[in-house]
Coordinates of C-alpha atoms in Angstrom, one line a residue:
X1 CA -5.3 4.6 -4.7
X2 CA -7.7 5.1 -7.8
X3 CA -9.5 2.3 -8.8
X4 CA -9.8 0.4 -12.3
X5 CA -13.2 0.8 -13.9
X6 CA -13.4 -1.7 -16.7
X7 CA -15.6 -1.1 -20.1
X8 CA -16.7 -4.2 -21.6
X9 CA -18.6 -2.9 -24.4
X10 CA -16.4 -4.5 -27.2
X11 CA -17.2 -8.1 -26.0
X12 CA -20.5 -7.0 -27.1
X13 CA -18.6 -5.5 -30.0
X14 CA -17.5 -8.9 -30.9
X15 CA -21.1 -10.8 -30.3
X16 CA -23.3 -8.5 -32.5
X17 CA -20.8 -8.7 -35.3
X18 CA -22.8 -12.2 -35.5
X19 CA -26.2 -10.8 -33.9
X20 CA -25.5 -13.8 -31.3
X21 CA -25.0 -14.9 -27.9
X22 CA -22.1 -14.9 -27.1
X23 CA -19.3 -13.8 -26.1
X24 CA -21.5 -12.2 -23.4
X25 CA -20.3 -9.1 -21.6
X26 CA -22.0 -10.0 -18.6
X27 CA -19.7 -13.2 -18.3
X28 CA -16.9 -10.7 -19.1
X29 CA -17.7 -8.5 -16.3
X30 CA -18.0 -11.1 -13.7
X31 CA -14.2 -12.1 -14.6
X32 CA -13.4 -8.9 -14.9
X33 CA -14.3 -8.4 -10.9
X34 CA -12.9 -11.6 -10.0
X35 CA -9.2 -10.3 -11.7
X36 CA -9.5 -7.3 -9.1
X37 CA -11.4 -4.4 -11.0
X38 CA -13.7 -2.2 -8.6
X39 CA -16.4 -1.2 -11.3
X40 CA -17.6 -2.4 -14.5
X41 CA -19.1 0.2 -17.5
X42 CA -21.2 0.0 -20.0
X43 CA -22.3 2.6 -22.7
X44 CA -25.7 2.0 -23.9
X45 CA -25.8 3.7 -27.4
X46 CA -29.0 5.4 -29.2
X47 CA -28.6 2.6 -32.0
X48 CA -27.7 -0.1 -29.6
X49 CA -24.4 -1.2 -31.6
X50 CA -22.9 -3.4 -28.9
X51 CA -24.4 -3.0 -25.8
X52 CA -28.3 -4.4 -25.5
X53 CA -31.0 -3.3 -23.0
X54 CA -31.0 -6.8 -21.4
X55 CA -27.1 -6.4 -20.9
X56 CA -27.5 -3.4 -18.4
X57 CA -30.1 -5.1 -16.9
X58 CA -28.3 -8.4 -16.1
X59 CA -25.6 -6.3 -14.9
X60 CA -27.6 -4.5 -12.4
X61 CA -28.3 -7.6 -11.2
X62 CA -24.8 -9.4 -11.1
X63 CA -22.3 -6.4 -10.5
X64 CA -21.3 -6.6 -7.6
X65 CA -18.6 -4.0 -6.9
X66 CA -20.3 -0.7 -9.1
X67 CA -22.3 -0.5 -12.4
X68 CA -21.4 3.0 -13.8
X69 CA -24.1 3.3 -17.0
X70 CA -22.5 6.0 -19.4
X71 CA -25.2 7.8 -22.1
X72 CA -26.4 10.0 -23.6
X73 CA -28.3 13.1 -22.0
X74 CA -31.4 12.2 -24.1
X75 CA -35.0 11.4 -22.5
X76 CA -34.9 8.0 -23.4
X77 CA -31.7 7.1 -22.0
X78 CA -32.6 9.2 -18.7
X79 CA -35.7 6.9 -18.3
X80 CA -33.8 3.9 -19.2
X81 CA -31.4 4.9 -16.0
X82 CA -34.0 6.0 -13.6
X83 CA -35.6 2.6 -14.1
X84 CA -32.7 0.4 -13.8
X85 CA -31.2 2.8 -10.9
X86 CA -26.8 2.3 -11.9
X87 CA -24.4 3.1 -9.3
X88 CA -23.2 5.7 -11.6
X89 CA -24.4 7.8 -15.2
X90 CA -21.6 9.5 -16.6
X91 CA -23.2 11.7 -19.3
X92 CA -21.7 11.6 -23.2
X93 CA -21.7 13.0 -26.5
X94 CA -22.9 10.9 -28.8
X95 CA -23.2 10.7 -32.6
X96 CA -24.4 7.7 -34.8
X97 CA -21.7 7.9 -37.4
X98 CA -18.4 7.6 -34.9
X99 CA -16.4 4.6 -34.2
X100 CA -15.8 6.1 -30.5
X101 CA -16.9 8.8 -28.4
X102 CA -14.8 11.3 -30.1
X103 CA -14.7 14.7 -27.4
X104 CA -15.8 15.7 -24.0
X105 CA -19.4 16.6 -24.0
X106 CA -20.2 20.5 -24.8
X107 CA -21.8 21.6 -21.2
X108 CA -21.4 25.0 -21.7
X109 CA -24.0 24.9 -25.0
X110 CA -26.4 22.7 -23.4
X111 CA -27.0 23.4 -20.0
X112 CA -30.5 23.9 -19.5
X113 CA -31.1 19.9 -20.9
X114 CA -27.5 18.8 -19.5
X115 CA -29.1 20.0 -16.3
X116 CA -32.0 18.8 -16.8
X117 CA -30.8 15.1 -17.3
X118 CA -28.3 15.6 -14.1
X119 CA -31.2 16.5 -12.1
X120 CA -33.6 13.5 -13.1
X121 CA -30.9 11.3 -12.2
X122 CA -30.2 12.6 -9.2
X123 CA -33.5 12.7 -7.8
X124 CA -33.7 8.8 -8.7
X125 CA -30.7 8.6 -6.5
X126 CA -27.9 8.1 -8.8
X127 CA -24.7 9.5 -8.5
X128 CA -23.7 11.8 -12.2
X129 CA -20.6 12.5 -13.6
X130 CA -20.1 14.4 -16.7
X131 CA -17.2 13.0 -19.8
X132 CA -15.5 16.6 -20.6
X133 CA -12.6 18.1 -22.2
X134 CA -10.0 19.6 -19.6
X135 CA -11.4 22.9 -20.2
X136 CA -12.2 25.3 -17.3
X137 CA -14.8 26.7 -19.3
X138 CA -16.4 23.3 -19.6
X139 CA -15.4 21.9 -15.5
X140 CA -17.4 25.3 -14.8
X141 CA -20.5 24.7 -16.4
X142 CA -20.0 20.8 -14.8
X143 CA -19.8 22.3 -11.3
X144 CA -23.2 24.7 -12.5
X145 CA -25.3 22.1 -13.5
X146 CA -25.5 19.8 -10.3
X147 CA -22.8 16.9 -11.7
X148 CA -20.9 14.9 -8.9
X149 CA -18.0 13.9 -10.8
X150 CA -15.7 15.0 -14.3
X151 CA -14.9 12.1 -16.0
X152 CA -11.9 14.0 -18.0
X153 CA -11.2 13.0 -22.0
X154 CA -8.1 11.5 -22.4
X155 CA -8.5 10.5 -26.1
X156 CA -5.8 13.4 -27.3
X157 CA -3.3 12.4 -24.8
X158 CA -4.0 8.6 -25.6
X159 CA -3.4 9.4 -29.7
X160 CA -0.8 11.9 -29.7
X161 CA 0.8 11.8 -32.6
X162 CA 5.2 12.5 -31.3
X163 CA 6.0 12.9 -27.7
X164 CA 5.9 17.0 -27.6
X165 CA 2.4 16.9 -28.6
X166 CA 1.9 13.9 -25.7
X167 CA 3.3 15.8 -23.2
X168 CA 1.0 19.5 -24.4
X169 CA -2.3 16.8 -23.4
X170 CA -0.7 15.6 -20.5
X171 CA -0.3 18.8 -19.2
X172 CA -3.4 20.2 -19.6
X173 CA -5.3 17.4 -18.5
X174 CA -3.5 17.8 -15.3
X175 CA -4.3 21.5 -15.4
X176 CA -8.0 20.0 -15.3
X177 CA -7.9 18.0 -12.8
X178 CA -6.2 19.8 -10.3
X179 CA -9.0 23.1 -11.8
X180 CA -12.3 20.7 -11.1
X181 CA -10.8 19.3 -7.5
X182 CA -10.8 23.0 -6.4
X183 CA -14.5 23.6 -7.6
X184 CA -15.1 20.6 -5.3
X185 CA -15.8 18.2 -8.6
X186 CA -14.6 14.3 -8.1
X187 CA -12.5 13.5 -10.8
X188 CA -12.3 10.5 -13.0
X189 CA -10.1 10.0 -16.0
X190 CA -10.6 7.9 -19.1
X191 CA -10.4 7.3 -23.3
X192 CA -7.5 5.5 -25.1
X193 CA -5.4 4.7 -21.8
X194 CA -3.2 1.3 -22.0
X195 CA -0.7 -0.5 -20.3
X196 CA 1.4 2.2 -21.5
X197 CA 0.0 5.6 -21.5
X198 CA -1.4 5.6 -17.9
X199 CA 1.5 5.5 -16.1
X200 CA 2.0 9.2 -16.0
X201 CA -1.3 9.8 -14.6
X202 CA -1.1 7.0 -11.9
X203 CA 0.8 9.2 -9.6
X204 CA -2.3 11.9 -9.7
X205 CA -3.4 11.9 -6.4
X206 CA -7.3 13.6 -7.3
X207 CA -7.6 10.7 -9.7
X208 CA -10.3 8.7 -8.1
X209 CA -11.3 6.3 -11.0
X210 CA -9.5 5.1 -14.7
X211 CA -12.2 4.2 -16.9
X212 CA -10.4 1.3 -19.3
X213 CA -12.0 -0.9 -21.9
X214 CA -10.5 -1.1 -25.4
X215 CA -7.5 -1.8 -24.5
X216 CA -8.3 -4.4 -21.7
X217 CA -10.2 -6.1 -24.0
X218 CA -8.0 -6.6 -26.9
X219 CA -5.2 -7.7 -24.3
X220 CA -8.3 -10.3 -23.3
X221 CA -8.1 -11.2 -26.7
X222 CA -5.0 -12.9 -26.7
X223 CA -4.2 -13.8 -22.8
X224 CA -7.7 -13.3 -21.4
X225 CA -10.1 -11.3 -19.6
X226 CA -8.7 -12.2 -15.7
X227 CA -5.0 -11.8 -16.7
X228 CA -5.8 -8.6 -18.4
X229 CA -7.3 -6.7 -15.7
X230 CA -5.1 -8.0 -13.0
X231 CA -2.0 -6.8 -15.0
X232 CA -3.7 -3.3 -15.6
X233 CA -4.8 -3.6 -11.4
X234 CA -1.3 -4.1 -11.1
X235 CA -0.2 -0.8 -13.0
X236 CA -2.3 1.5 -11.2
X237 CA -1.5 0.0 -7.9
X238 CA 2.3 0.2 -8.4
X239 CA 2.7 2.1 -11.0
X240 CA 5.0 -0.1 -13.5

């Protein structure tokens, strides 16, 4: 069964929109493990928007099931994760100006420092996936430069606009899954998923991981963080 990898990024969101203490993602993780998630994430951003330096490190610390650290392929960031040592790096695109991530990361134009970052990491003994389009020009390059995992984009499933158009991203996302199991990638799936949207991909079987957090946490919002991930826990395992 895949597991639920919860992002608690926008409880950090919510505490720098006051430059504060609180409400601190690291509490928010802890719950988050107690309610039956197998992994908590956290996306440490060039400008440092919602997720601080000292979170990743208190999570190192306190995680107890798997810290995946996703960021951008940049020296800084590399450093940042060869120090701290995550369970996980799952490599991003990243621009200053965007309320989200808003693609998969372009591998294919460039590999050389994509490589490069997979490489460092690696050798400091953490495991890399890669955030990517369902694209088989794309899974290639993944499969090229070293990564261990696909973390496949989601987001144009997740905001299709009618049903045709939902079921055009469905498809090809499953077309990319099944296309980076046979290059022997491990695949993990996230962006935009809710309680809704992920029931057609629980039945995947190469799905190892979902990668969940805005929706988690704005359920958390209103009935809490443990409720929240146990109902999602509940999806994935049974699939309603």
């Amino acid at each position: 069964m895949a597991k639920l990898i919860v992002n608690v990024d926008h409880v950090a969101t919510v505490r720098q929109a006051r430059m504060i203490n609180e409400p601190d993602p690291v509490t928010a993780a802890a719950l988050a493990e107690l309610a039956g998630c197998e992994g908590i994430i956290v996306h440490l951003r060039e400008d440092r928007r919602h997720i601080q330096d000292r979170d990743v490190e208190l999570l190192k610390e306190t995680v107890k099931t798997k810290l995946n650290l996703e960021m951008a392929a940049v020296p800084e960031m590399v450093e940042i994760a060869r120090r701290i040592v995550p369970d996980m790096s799952c490599l991003v695109p990243e621009k200053r100006e965007e309320l989200t991530t808003e693609g998969g990361l372009d591998v294919v134009g460039n590999k050389a420092a994509i490589a490069d970052a997979v490489q460092k990491l690696k050798d400091a003994d953490i495991t890399v996936s890669l955030f990517v389009d369902a694209e088989q020009n794309q899974l290639d390059a993944s499969k090229e430069v070293g990564a261990d995992y696909v973390e496949i984009h989601t987001g144009h499933y997740s905001d299709a606009a009618n049903p045709i158009s939902r079921d055009a991203e469905l498809a090809k996302i499953l077309r990319g899954i099944q296309y980076a199991s046979s290059l022997g990638l491990r695949v993990n799936v996230g962006h935009g998923l809710n309680y809704i949207n992920i029931r057609k991909l629980v039945p995947v079987a190469e799905i190892e991981e979902f990668s969940i957090g805005h929706s988690i946490i704005a359920r958390a919002v209103l009935v809490g963080m443990e409720r929240a991930v146990r109902e999602m826990v509940e999806i994935i395992k049974c699939g309603y």
